[in-house]
Structures are given as structure tokens and as C-alpha cells.
Coordinates of C-alpha atoms and ligand atoms in Angstrom, one line a residue:
M1 CA 0.0 0.0 0.0
K2 CA 1.3 3.4 -0.9
N3 CA 1.6 5.9 2.0
Y4 CA 1.1 9.7 2.0
D5 CA 1.5 12.4 4.6
L6 CA -1.9 13.8 3.6
I7 CA -4.8 12.4 1.6
I8 CA -7.4 14.9 0.5
I9 CA -10.9 13.8 -0.5
G10 CA -12.2 16.1 -3.3
A11 CA -10.4 18.2 -5.9
G12 CA -12.8 21.1 -5.8
T13 CA -11.4 24.6 -5.0
S14 CA -10.9 23.7 -1.3
G15 CA -9.1 20.4 -1.9
A16 CA -6.9 21.7 -4.8
Y17 CA -5.9 24.8 -2.7
L18 CA -5.0 22.7 0.3
A19 CA -3.0 20.2 -1.9
Q20 CA -0.9 23.0 -3.4
R21 CA -0.2 24.6 -0.1
M22 CA 0.8 21.4 1.7
A23 CA 2.9 20.1 -1.3
R24 CA 4.7 23.4 -1.4
R25 CA 5.8 22.7 2.2
G26 CA 7.4 19.5 1.1
H27 CA 4.6 17.0 2.2
K28 CA 3.6 14.0 0.1
V29 CA 0.1 14.8 -0.9
L30 CA -2.6 12.7 -2.7
V31 CA -6.0 14.1 -3.8
I32 CA -8.7 11.6 -4.7
E33 CA -11.5 13.0 -6.8
Q34 CA -14.5 10.9 -7.8
L35 CA -15.1 12.9 -11.0
S36 CA -12.9 12.8 -14.2
R37 CA -10.7 15.8 -15.0
A38 CA -13.2 16.8 -17.7
K39 CA -16.0 16.9 -15.1
V40 CA -14.5 18.4 -12.0
G41 CA -15.9 21.8 -11.1
T42 CA -18.9 21.5 -13.4
K43 CA -21.6 21.6 -10.8
Y44 CA -22.4 25.1 -12.1
D45 CA -20.7 27.6 -14.4
I46 CA -20.2 31.1 -12.9
F47 CA -19.0 32.1 -9.5
H48 CA -17.6 35.3 -8.0
I49 CA -14.5 36.2 -6.1
E50 CA -13.9 39.7 -4.6
R51 CA -10.8 41.1 -6.4
R52 CA -9.0 41.9 -3.2
E53 CA -9.0 38.2 -2.2
F54 CA -6.6 37.0 -4.9
D55 CA -3.6 38.6 -3.2
R56 CA -4.8 37.9 0.3
L57 CA -5.2 34.2 -0.3
D58 CA -2.4 33.9 -2.8
I59 CA -4.5 32.4 -5.6
P60 CA -4.1 32.9 -9.3
R61 CA -6.0 35.8 -10.7
P62 CA -7.3 35.2 -14.3
V63 CA -7.5 38.1 -16.6
E64 CA -9.5 38.8 -19.7
G65 CA -8.7 36.2 -22.3
D66 CA -7.8 33.4 -19.8
P67 CA -10.2 30.4 -20.0
A68 CA -11.3 30.8 -16.3
W69 CA -12.1 34.6 -16.7
A70 CA -15.7 35.5 -17.4
F71 CA -16.2 39.2 -16.5
E72 CA -15.6 41.8 -13.9
F73 CA -17.8 44.5 -12.3
E74 CA -17.5 47.0 -9.4
K75 CA -20.9 48.3 -8.5
N76 CA -23.0 46.3 -6.0
Y77 CA -26.5 47.6 -5.2
N78 CA -28.6 46.5 -2.3
A79 CA -32.2 47.3 -3.0
D80 CA -35.7 47.5 -1.5
P81 CA -38.3 45.2 -3.1
L82 CA -39.6 48.0 -5.4
T83 CA -36.0 49.0 -6.2
L84 CA -36.8 52.7 -5.6
Y85 CA -33.9 53.4 -3.2
P86 CA -31.0 51.2 -4.1
K87 CA -27.7 51.7 -2.2
C88 CA -24.5 51.3 -4.2
Q89 CA -21.2 50.1 -2.8
T90 CA -18.0 49.8 -4.9
N91 CA -16.2 46.5 -4.5
P92 CA -14.5 45.0 -7.6
I93 CA -15.7 41.4 -8.3
V94 CA -14.3 38.9 -10.7
G95 CA -16.7 36.4 -12.3
L96 CA -15.0 33.1 -13.1
H97 CA -15.9 29.8 -14.7
M98 CA -15.9 27.2 -12.0
H99 CA -14.6 24.3 -14.1
E100 CA -11.7 26.2 -15.6
Y101 CA -10.8 27.8 -12.3
T102 CA -10.9 24.5 -10.5
L103 CA -8.6 23.0 -13.1
L104 CA -6.2 26.0 -12.7
L105 CA -5.9 25.2 -9.0
C106 CA -5.5 21.5 -9.7
D107 CA -2.7 22.3 -12.2
R108 CA -1.0 24.5 -9.6
A109 CA -1.2 21.7 -7.0
E110 CA 0.2 19.1 -9.5
E111 CA 3.0 21.4 -10.5
T112 CA 3.9 21.8 -6.9
G113 CA 4.2 18.1 -6.4
A114 CA 0.8 16.9 -5.3
E115 CA -0.7 13.8 -7.0
I116 CA -4.3 13.9 -8.1
K117 CA -6.2 10.7 -8.9
F118 CA -9.3 11.6 -10.9
G119 CA -12.1 9.0 -11.1
C120 CA -11.2 7.7 -7.7
A121 CA -14.1 7.8 -5.1
F122 CA -13.6 7.7 -1.4
E123 CA -15.4 4.8 0.3
D124 CA -14.2 4.5 3.9
F125 CA -11.4 5.2 6.3
L126 CA -8.7 2.7 7.3
Y127 CA -8.1 2.5 11.1
D128 CA -5.0 1.4 13.0
D129 CA -5.0 -0.9 16.0
S130 CA -5.8 2.0 18.4
G131 CA -8.8 2.9 16.3
K132 CA -7.2 6.0 14.7
I133 CA -7.6 6.9 11.0
C134 CA -4.6 5.8 9.1
G135 CA -5.7 5.9 5.4
V136 CA -8.6 5.4 3.1
T137 CA -10.2 2.9 0.8
A138 CA -11.5 4.1 -2.5
K139 CA -13.0 2.8 -5.8
Q140 CA -11.1 3.5 -9.0
R141 CA -12.3 2.1 -12.3
G142 CA -14.4 -0.5 -10.5
R143 CA -11.4 -1.7 -8.4
Q144 CA -11.0 -1.2 -4.7
V145 CA -7.8 0.6 -3.8
S146 CA -6.3 1.5 -0.4
F147 CA -3.8 4.3 0.6
G148 CA -2.2 5.0 3.9
A149 CA -2.1 8.5 5.3
R150 CA -1.0 10.4 8.4
I151 CA -3.8 12.8 8.0
V152 CA -7.0 12.6 5.9
A153 CA -8.7 15.9 4.9
D154 CA -12.3 15.9 3.9
C155 CA -12.8 18.5 1.2
S156 CA -15.7 16.6 -0.5
G157 CA -18.1 19.5 -0.6
M158 CA -21.7 19.2 0.7
A159 CA -21.6 15.4 0.5
A160 CA -19.1 15.5 3.4
V161 CA -18.4 11.9 2.6
G162 CA -15.5 11.6 5.1
R163 CA -17.0 13.6 7.9
L164 CA -20.3 11.6 7.7
K165 CA -18.4 8.3 7.9
L166 CA -16.6 9.2 11.1
P167 CA -17.6 7.0 14.0
D168 CA -19.7 8.7 16.7
G169 CA -17.5 10.5 19.2
Y170 CA -14.4 10.6 17.0
G171 CA -14.0 14.3 17.4
V172 CA -15.9 16.0 14.6
E173 CA -19.7 16.2 14.2
N174 CA -20.9 13.4 11.8
T175 CA -24.5 14.6 11.4
P176 CA -25.8 15.4 7.9
L177 CA -27.4 18.8 7.0
T178 CA -31.1 19.1 7.0
D179 CA -33.1 21.1 4.4
E180 CA -33.2 24.0 6.8
D181 CA -29.4 24.1 6.9
M182 CA -28.8 24.7 3.2
F183 CA -29.7 27.1 0.5
Y184 CA -31.3 25.8 -2.6
V185 CA -29.9 28.1 -5.3
I186 CA -31.5 28.6 -8.7
L187 CA -29.6 30.6 -11.4
R188 CA -31.4 31.8 -14.5
Y189 CA -28.9 32.8 -17.3
V190 CA -30.8 35.3 -19.3
T191 CA -30.4 37.7 -22.2
I192 CA -31.7 41.2 -21.6
K193 CA -34.0 42.6 -24.3
N194 CA -33.5 46.3 -24.1
P195 CA -30.0 47.8 -24.3
E196 CA -30.9 50.5 -21.7
D197 CA -31.3 47.7 -19.2
Y198 CA -27.8 46.2 -19.6
L199 CA -26.2 45.8 -16.2
D200 CA -23.5 48.0 -14.7
G201 CA -23.2 45.9 -11.6
S202 CA -25.2 43.5 -9.4
T203 CA -28.3 44.1 -7.3
F204 CA -29.3 42.2 -4.2
W205 CA -32.8 42.1 -2.8
A206 CA -32.5 40.9 0.8
A207 CA -36.3 40.7 1.1
Y208 CA -36.2 37.8 -1.3
K209 CA -32.6 36.6 -1.0
A210 CA -32.5 37.2 -4.8
W211 CA -30.1 39.0 -7.0
I212 CA -29.3 39.9 -10.6
A213 CA -25.6 40.0 -11.6
P214 CA -23.6 40.3 -14.8
C215 CA -22.6 37.1 -16.7
A216 CA -20.1 36.4 -19.5
D217 CA -22.5 37.8 -22.1
P218 CA -22.4 41.6 -21.7
H219 CA -26.0 41.7 -23.0
G220 CA -27.1 39.1 -20.4
A221 CA -27.4 38.5 -16.7
I222 CA -27.7 35.8 -14.1
I223 CA -30.9 36.1 -12.0
G224 CA -30.4 34.1 -8.8
I225 CA -32.5 33.1 -5.8
G226 CA -31.6 31.2 -2.7
A227 CA -34.0 29.7 -0.2
C228 CA -33.9 27.0 2.4
H229 CA -36.2 23.8 2.3
S230 CA -36.3 22.9 -1.4
F231 CA -36.0 24.0 -5.0
E232 CA -39.8 24.1 -5.2
Y233 CA -39.9 26.6 -2.4
A234 CA -37.2 28.7 -4.0
E235 CA -39.3 28.8 -7.2
Q236 CA -42.3 29.9 -5.2
I237 CA -40.3 32.8 -3.7
Y238 CA -39.0 33.6 -7.2
A239 CA -42.5 33.9 -8.6
E240 CA -43.4 36.2 -5.7
M241 CA -40.3 38.3 -6.3
E242 CA -40.9 38.5 -10.1
S243 CA -44.4 39.9 -9.5
V244 CA -42.9 42.8 -7.4
V245 CA -39.3 43.5 -8.4
P246 CA -39.0 45.5 -11.6
L247 CA -36.6 43.1 -13.4
P248 CA -35.4 44.0 -16.9
E249 CA -37.3 42.4 -19.7
H250 CA -35.4 39.2 -20.4
E251 CA -35.4 35.7 -22.0
V252 CA -34.2 32.7 -20.1
V253 CA -31.3 30.9 -21.9
R254 CA -30.7 28.2 -19.3
I255 CA -31.2 27.4 -15.7
E256 CA -28.7 25.9 -13.2
R257 CA -29.5 24.6 -9.7
G258 CA -27.3 23.8 -6.8
R259 CA -27.1 23.7 -3.0
T260 CA -24.8 25.4 -0.5
P261 CA -24.6 25.0 3.3
Y262 CA -26.4 27.8 5.1
T263 CA -25.6 27.0 8.7
R264 CA -22.9 27.3 11.3
N265 CA -19.5 25.8 10.7
V266 CA -18.8 22.5 12.5
Y267 CA -17.5 23.4 15.9
S268 CA -14.4 21.2 15.7
M269 CA -12.7 20.9 12.3
V270 CA -10.0 18.4 13.5
A271 CA -9.9 15.0 15.0
D272 CA -7.1 12.5 15.4
N273 CA -5.5 12.3 11.9
F274 CA -8.5 14.1 10.4
F275 CA -9.3 17.5 9.1
V276 CA -12.3 19.0 7.4
S277 CA -12.8 22.1 5.2
G278 CA -14.9 23.8 2.6
D279 CA -18.6 22.9 2.2
A280 CA -17.9 19.7 4.0
G281 CA -17.3 21.7 7.2
N282 CA -20.1 24.3 6.4
L283 CA -17.6 27.2 6.0
T284 CA -19.8 29.3 3.7
K285 CA -20.5 33.0 4.3
S286 CA -23.5 33.7 6.4
V287 CA -24.5 36.6 4.3
N288 CA -25.0 34.8 1.0
G289 CA -23.8 31.2 1.2
E290 CA -20.7 31.7 -0.9
G291 CA -17.9 29.5 0.2
V292 CA -14.9 29.4 -2.1
T293 CA -12.8 32.1 -0.4
S294 CA -14.2 31.7 3.1
A295 CA -12.9 28.1 3.1
M296 CA -9.5 29.3 1.9
V297 CA -9.3 31.5 4.9
Q298 CA -9.6 28.5 7.2
L299 CA -7.3 26.4 4.8
K300 CA -4.5 29.0 5.2
L301 CA -4.7 28.5 9.0
G302 CA -5.1 24.8 8.5
T303 CA -1.9 24.6 6.3
E304 CA 0.2 26.1 9.1
V305 CA -1.3 23.8 11.7
L306 CA -1.2 20.6 9.6
D307 CA 2.4 21.4 8.4
R308 CA 3.6 21.8 12.0
A309 CA 1.7 18.7 13.2
L310 CA 3.3 16.5 10.4
K311 CA 6.8 17.9 11.1
L312 CA 6.5 17.3 14.8
G313 CA 5.0 13.8 14.3
D314 CA 1.9 14.4 16.3
T315 CA -1.3 14.6 14.2
S316 CA -3.7 14.1 17.1
R317 CA -6.8 16.3 17.6
K318 CA -5.0 17.9 20.6
A319 CA -2.0 18.8 18.4
M320 CA -4.1 20.3 15.7
W321 CA -6.6 22.1 18.0
A322 CA -5.2 25.6 17.0
V323 CA -7.2 25.4 13.8
N324 CA -10.5 25.3 15.8
R325 CA -9.4 28.1 18.2
Y326 CA -8.1 30.6 15.6
Y327 CA -10.8 29.9 13.0
N328 CA -13.7 30.2 15.5
M329 CA -12.2 33.3 17.2
T330 CA -11.9 35.1 13.9
Q331 CA -14.0 34.4 10.7
G332 CA -16.1 31.9 12.7
A333 CA -17.1 34.7 15.2
E334 CA -17.8 37.2 12.4
F335 CA -20.0 34.8 10.4
A336 CA -21.9 33.7 13.6
M337 CA -22.6 37.3 14.5
L338 CA -23.8 38.2 11.0
R339 CA -26.0 35.1 10.8
A340 CA -27.7 35.9 14.1
L341 CA -28.4 39.5 12.9
L342 CA -29.6 38.4 9.5
V343 CA -31.9 35.6 10.7
G344 CA -33.5 37.9 13.3
V345 CA -34.0 40.9 11.1
V346 CA -34.9 39.2 7.8
N347 CA -37.4 36.9 9.5
A348 CA -39.1 39.9 11.3
V349 CA -39.3 42.6 8.7
N350 CA -42.4 42.6 6.4
F351 CA -42.6 44.0 2.9
D352 CA -43.6 47.6 3.8
E353 CA -40.9 47.8 6.5
F354 CA -38.3 46.6 4.0
Q355 CA -39.4 49.6 1.8
Y356 CA -39.3 52.0 4.7
V357 CA -35.8 51.1 6.0
F358 CA -34.4 51.8 2.5
E359 CA -36.5 54.9 1.9
S360 CA -35.7 56.4 5.4
G361 CA -32.0 55.8 5.1
I362 CA -31.9 53.4 8.1
I363 CA -30.0 51.1 5.7
S364 CA -26.9 53.2 5.0
D365 CA -23.8 52.5 3.0
E366 CA -21.8 52.3 6.2
L367 CA -24.2 49.6 7.6
L368 CA -23.9 47.6 4.3
N369 CA -20.1 47.9 4.5
A370 CA -20.3 45.9 7.7
L371 CA -21.6 42.9 5.7
S372 CA -18.2 42.9 3.8
G373 CA -16.3 42.9 7.1
Q374 CA -15.7 46.7 7.5
S375 CA -16.3 48.3 10.9
V376 CA -19.4 50.5 11.3
P377 CA -18.7 54.1 12.5
P378 CA -20.8 55.1 15.6
Q379 CA -22.5 57.9 13.7
A380 CA -24.0 55.3 11.3
L381 CA -25.3 53.3 14.2
L382 CA -26.8 56.4 15.8
A383 CA -28.4 57.4 12.6
A384 CA -29.9 53.9 12.3
A385 CA -31.2 54.1 15.9
K386 CA -32.8 57.5 15.2
G387 CA -34.4 56.1 12.1
F388 CA -35.9 53.3 14.1
V389 CA -37.4 55.7 16.6
T390 CA -38.9 57.9 13.9
G391 CA -40.2 54.8 12.1
I392 CA -42.1 53.8 15.2
A393 CA -43.4 57.3 15.8
K394 CA -44.7 57.4 12.2
K395 CA -46.1 53.9 12.5
K396 CA -43.9 52.7 9.6
L397 CA -42.3 50.1 11.8
R398 CA -44.1 47.7 14.1
T399 CA -43.0 47.5 17.7
S400 CA -42.7 43.7 17.3
T401 CA -40.2 44.3 14.5
I402 CA -38.1 46.6 16.6
K403 CA -38.2 44.1 19.4
A404 CA -37.0 41.3 17.1
A405 CA -34.2 43.6 15.7
V406 CA -33.0 44.4 19.3
L407 CA -33.1 40.7 20.2
A408 CA -31.2 39.8 17.0
L409 CA -28.5 42.3 18.0
K410 CA -28.4 40.9 21.5
N411 CA -28.1 37.3 20.1
A412 CA -25.4 38.5 17.6
V413 CA -23.3 40.0 20.3
E414 CA -23.7 37.0 22.6
I415 CA -22.8 34.4 19.9
M416 CA -19.8 36.5 18.7
T417 CA -18.5 36.9 22.3
H418 CA -18.9 33.2 22.8
Y419 CA -16.9 32.3 19.7
K420 CA -14.2 34.7 20.8
R421 CA -13.9 32.7 24.0
F422 CA -13.4 29.4 22.1
P423 CA -11.4 27.1 24.4
E424 CA -7.6 27.1 24.0
T425 CA -7.5 23.3 24.5
E426 CA -9.9 20.4 24.2
D427 CA -10.8 21.0 27.9
G428 CA -14.0 22.8 28.2
F429 CA -15.0 22.2 24.6
G430 CA -18.1 20.1 25.7
Q431 CA -19.4 23.0 27.8
W432 CA -18.6 25.5 25.0
C433 CA -20.6 23.5 22.5
A434 CA -23.6 23.2 24.9
K435 CA -23.6 27.0 25.4
A436 CA -23.2 27.6 21.6
D437 CA -26.2 25.3 20.9
E438 CA -28.2 27.2 23.5
I439 CA -27.5 30.5 21.8
Y440 CA -28.2 29.1 18.3
E441 CA -31.6 27.8 19.6
K442 CA -32.5 31.4 20.4
I443 CA -31.2 32.6 17.1
G444 CA -33.3 30.1 15.1
K445 CA -33.1 29.5 11.4
I446 CA -33.8 31.7 8.4
K447 CA -37.4 31.4 7.1
Ligands
FAD501 C1 -25.5 28.0 -7.6 C2 -24.3 28.3 -6.7 C3 -23.6 29.5 -6.8 C4 -22.5 29.8 -6.0 N1 -21.8 30.9 -6.2 C5 -20.7 31.2 -5.4 C6 -19.9 32.3 -5.6 O1 -20.2 33.1 -6.5 N2 -18.8 32.5 -4.9 C7 -18.5 31.6 -3.9 O2 -17.5 31.8 -3.2 N3 -19.2 30.5 -3.7 C8 -20.3 30.3 -4.4 N4 -21.1 29.2 -4.1 C9 -20.6 28.2 -3.1 C10 -19.4 27.4 -3.6 O3 -19.7 26.8 -4.8 C11 -19.0 26.4 -2.6 O4 -18.9 26.9 -1.3 C12 -17.6 25.8 -3.0 O5 -17.6 25.4 -4.4 C13 -17.2 24.7 -2.1 O6 -15.9 24.2 -2.6 P1 -15.4 22.8 -2.0 O7 -14.1 22.5 -2.7 O8 -15.5 22.8 -0.5 O9 -16.5 21.7 -2.5 P2 -16.9 21.2 -4.0 O10 -16.6 22.3 -4.9 O11 -18.2 20.7 -3.9 O12 -15.8 20.1 -4.3 C14 -15.9 18.9 -3.6 C15 -15.3 17.8 -4.5 O13 -15.3 16.6 -3.9 C16 -15.6 15.6 -4.8 N5 -16.2 14.4 -4.1 C17 -17.4 14.3 -3.5 N6 -17.6 13.0 -3.0 C18 -16.4 12.3 -3.3 C19 -15.9 11.0 -3.0 N7 -16.7 10.1 -2.5 N8 -14.7 10.7 -3.4 C20 -13.9 11.6 -4.0 N9 -14.3 12.8 -4.3 C21 -15.5 13.2 -3.9 C22 -16.6 16.2 -5.7 O14 -16.8 15.5 -6.9 C23 -16.1 17.6 -5.8 O15 -15.2 17.7 -6.9 C24 -22.2 28.9 -4.9 C25 -22.9 27.7 -4.8 C26 -24.0 27.4 -5.6 C27 -24.7 26.1 -5.4

């Protein structure tokens, strides 16, 4: 049996990125990917990366003419349902083809020394005499194959094939997501009929969790919607949205559907000789369910910790615990806080109130910047608070909505503070999880 330092399940963006980073540090890395090279990354076509992320994450930035490049835009509007008072933020975004970009990351990993076996599907873990993971079994061209590994990383996306195979109590949650924990996303690739309607950026309607954004065709667009529960439910909301939102006249060219985790990250991302990342660990952004770069933030941390563990010869959960601590205290805390706010506010606000918060300026550019991780100046918070008071006085906002917003803020602060107190070692983790579950129970799920 061939042995590796690290076996990665899945050659999506997360797996390929991790493979490259670990191979660069001199480790012997194998990626097993169930799909062929021709099929990897074809689950849908277009995805977005904020331009500033390429340098921060040290990932290749395709430019016009490259196979992975599709388009770029800078203007991002957030709009009320009737689209009368849109707020514009400038944040350069690059639209990329998922298949081509995944291949680019895979090529980079292979050039750095990682081995990728396409058409090789993970089946189960191998365990040593002490019950610790020491490799995998997989199916390749109908034959069962086995590989030894010091660490196995699950980057298998929403299927989370490794994490869900873990024995109970192994150290990472092994429960599957429910329909309430994922976004069913439907993308309509359309052509726009009237040239005056061609897009100069994207528009997001929080009231419907729907958006319209540029696509590779400058005369076209992608109209997207995301909803929990099912595709049928997402279509229902889409029909409602279409009857209200003034979308440009268009013709649908094709429709893509996909799912993305829309729930908290797994509390522990490491166990003895095991690591999980990407959609398999629910590392998507709480604002919109995007997950390519948010996973890479954790993978950057993960690389440092896994590298050190392998070099020191201790790949136990205890030795790799720093991934949990640093992730949960940083991006984890930020996502948890935003999730609590969004769930509380979006669930409470009705149609007229959505209109009012945009019209009155309660939703300001500064508040929207907070969604992309920037801090909110106190004047903006004060202005929002004044707007709420005026809204109640004018009977534009219901007292129940204000109460829900205040509660959401309280829950947001509580969960963020809790994440920032993530235990330094495994001791106290059980109590930490119990308390986090309790807060999440109060936060609830998005409707
Ligand atoms: C419609 C839609 C639009 C989105 N748009 C964006 C966006 O604009 N920006 C953004 O950042 N995110 C976006 N997301 C989310 C993003 O696609 C995911 O967060 C990201 O692709 C997750 O990457 P991953 O590598 O963790 O998982 P995946 O990309 O799912 O890769 C997992 C890989 O594991 C392989 N695998 C699975 N089971 C096995 C097995 N048994 N053996 C071996 N291999 C296996 C799969 O074949 C796959 O190649 C969108 C999601 C959807 C559904």
C-alpha cells in the first residue's frame, strides 16, 4: 500500500488549494477525486471572487482572455423590493468559470508536487490498532484501492463523505445537514431585451434573497435566488419576487440549480489524523452562502497547523486544536454574528418595512459595508437608531419588528462573544458547544 502524509478527499477549490499549499511545504500529498478531470468543477458555471481576495489568499487571478475569466464589475447595489432606493457600494468582483478555475488550482497543485487521482471515489477510512484513522479505501475504475495517510482531509463539498463516515464521538460532528441548513440556489442565465437595461453591476434584494448580476455575455445577466427547504420553495419565492421587483425584460437561456450549506460551521474541524474544510465543514459565508474564499481563509490557517503537526510527528486532535481556536475566534465569530443578525432581522421585517428602511436611510452605505467585514462608524449606528425611533413614531415600523431587531442584535453580540472565547485546548469544549447550541436555539433559522 502506498503511503502519504496527507490524503485529500475532493479536488474542488478547497481540496486543490490545500493540496498545493501542503505540497509546497514538502509534504507527500494525494488528492482523490470521484469525477474525471473533464467533469471536475462542473456543478455550475459562474462564481464570484472579490478582487482583493486573490492577493490575500495567494490564488491565481485570471485576466480577460484566460479560460477561467468571465467578466468583472465593481458596483454592488442593495435594494428595497420595489427598487426605488438602491444603495450602491463599490467592490471589484471577478466572475470566473468554476470548471476552468478548479482546473487551474488543480494544475498548480500538481506542478507543486501533489498527486491527483481523478475518477477515484472515497469509500471509507482505514483505522490502526488503536482505532485512529490511518488511510482510506476508494473505488477506482471498479477496483477497490487503499492508501495509507498520516492525515486525511475531507474537502468533498456538501456530500461531506469523510465527515459523515466518522464513528460517533471521533472528534468532529458526523451529522448530515437538513433542508433547513442549506440554500437551494437557482440561477437563470438570461439575455436582456432592451440595451438601456444592460447591467453596470449586481443588485441584491434581501427581502427575497435574490439577485441579478452580470454574466459572461455583456447583454445578459444571471438572476439568482436562494431559499432553504427545497428548489420548489425557492421557485415559489422567485415567482413572488418576479411579481414585485422590476426586473429588466429578459429571455431565459438556461437554468442551473445547486445547493450550498447555510448554517454554522462544524464546531471542531479536527480529530485524530483528520481535518475537514470547505462545504464539508459548512464554511460558507452567512450573508450569501458563498464558500470558495471563506474556506480558503480556514485552509490558510489549516496549512500552518497541519504542516507543523506533520513535522512534529503528532497529528492528534489535541496537536491540531489551534485550527479550531483561531478559526472560531476570527472568521467563525464574524459569520456567527452576521448570521444571528440576518436571521433575526430578515425573519421579522415585512414588505412595507423593507421599503421603509431603505427609503428612510436606516440602511446606510456604512451599515452595508459591515456585511463585507468593515467596521461601522458610531454615527451610522446612531443614525440607524434614530431612524428606528422615527419609524415607530410614524407607525412605519411595528414594535414587534423593533423588538425582534433588538433581540437579534443581542443574540449576535452573545454568539460573537462566545466564539471569541473558544477554548484554548480540548478541555471545556463540551461546555462551550452546549452553550453555543443554546444561543443558536435562540437565534433560530432563516425562514
Ligand atoms: C449555484 C451556486 C452558486 C454559488 N456561487 C458562489 C460564488 O459566486 N462565490 C463563492 O465563493 N461561492 C459560491 N457558491 C458556493 C461554492 O460553490 C462552494 O462553497 C464551493 O464550491 C465549495 O468548494 P469545496 O471545494 O468545498 O466543495 P466542492 O466544490 O463541492 O468540491 C468537492 C469535490 O469533492 C468531490 N467528491 C465528493 N464526493 C467524493 C468522493 N466520495 N470521493 C472523491 N471525491 C468526492 C466532488 O466531486 C467535488 O469535486 C455557490 C454555490 C452554488 C450552489
